[in-house]
C-alpha atoms as one frame of an Amber mdcrd trajectory, in Angstrom:
protein
  -7.404  -7.809 172.476  -3.525  -8.111 173.114  -4.129 -10.397 176.146  -6.655
 -12.440 174.488  -4.234 -13.056 171.671  -1.631 -13.811 174.023  -3.860 -16.315
 176.059  -4.785 -17.831 172.633  -0.861 -18.338 171.722  -0.022 -19.798 174.908
  -2.686 -22.741 174.558  -1.909 -23.223 171.025   1.670 -23.588 172.388   0.990
 -25.783 174.994  -1.520 -27.898 172.597   1.560 -28.326 170.455   4.005 -29.528
 172.844   1.468 -32.503 173.762   0.835 -33.086 170.193  -3.219 -32.277 170.871
  -4.740 -31.981 167.310  -6.679 -28.170 167.033  -7.625 -26.297 164.314  -4.961
 -23.485 163.609  -6.937 -20.153 163.072  -6.610 -16.629 164.342  -9.547 -16.683
 166.665  -9.404 -16.733 170.451 -11.810 -19.788 170.214 -10.029 -22.880 169.895
 -11.293 -26.059 168.157  -9.710 -29.070 169.900 -10.503 -31.996 167.391 -11.864
 -35.229 168.382 -13.842 -36.376 165.183 -16.151 -38.358 167.459 -19.273 -37.444
 168.626 -19.349 -39.909 171.783 -15.721 -39.197 172.442 -16.274 -35.531 172.435
 -19.151 -35.371 175.056 -17.084 -38.088 177.089 -13.946 -35.511 176.876 -16.384
 -32.613 178.042 -17.927 -34.664 180.564 -14.979 -35.985 181.947 -13.019 -32.557
 181.997 -16.263 -31.090 183.841 -17.085 -33.760 186.313 -13.038 -34.549 186.968
 -11.627 -31.249 186.676 -13.985 -28.546 187.106 -13.301 -27.318 183.395 -15.964
 -26.796 180.851 -15.041 -27.001 177.304 -18.200 -27.194 174.743 -18.721 -29.980
 172.719 -19.610 -28.954 169.308 -21.668 -31.680 167.038 -23.504 -32.001 163.900
 -25.452 -29.824 163.077 -22.768 -27.354 163.529 -20.056 -28.817 162.300 -20.099
 -31.661 159.925 -20.357 -35.258 161.120 -17.073 -36.849 162.199 -15.393 -33.466
 162.736 -16.636 -33.084 166.396 -14.618 -30.878 168.436 -14.120 -29.136 171.717
 -14.572 -25.466 171.961 -12.319 -23.585 173.976 -12.578 -19.936 174.769 -10.072
 -17.942 176.206 -10.452 -14.515 177.843  -8.135 -11.873 178.799  -8.875 -12.821
 182.428  -7.405 -16.331 182.169  -3.815 -16.078 183.658  -0.764 -18.477 182.736
  -1.880 -20.576 185.615  -5.219 -21.360 184.482  -4.416 -22.271 180.854  -1.723
 -24.571 182.103  -3.894 -26.350 184.289  -6.643 -26.621 181.649  -4.257 -28.008
 179.059  -2.802 -30.438 181.643  -6.300 -31.557 182.753  -6.847 -31.946 178.857
  -3.727 -34.226 178.428  -5.002 -36.181 181.461  -8.189 -36.741 179.678  -6.464
 -37.143 176.360  -4.363 -39.976 177.677  -6.883 -41.788 179.876  -9.321 -42.051
 176.561  -6.229 -43.289 174.533  -7.250 -40.340 171.994  -4.909 -40.073 168.757
  -2.020 -37.064 169.136  -0.640 -35.316 166.031   3.146 -34.882 165.822   3.063
 -31.213 165.432   0.445 -31.363 162.731  -1.875 -28.651 162.956  -4.771 -28.040
 160.433  -4.992 -24.367 158.819  -8.122 -23.048 158.315  -8.469 -20.085 155.795
  -9.928 -17.009 156.847
């Protein structure tokens, strides 16, 4: 459990440094906000096809329309280099698709 929390914190730290928006929760599941069903599917597709990284796209009815996101699930077996590579690849796709970034803005979810 400690390792999962550390890995999730490392992902959040890396996302913050790149201003990639996500829901700020205590969970090991990190929801990267895309807020568009077509772009969400495109990001997920590009990550798997171009980088070999799977991030599950989440759409309506699981989440409300307009709040589409990627679900990133970290495990204790992921190493720092895995996490840094995943976030770097996400950054490349984010830039390629000109997705909006947030300057240190995180959305807090109450538990």
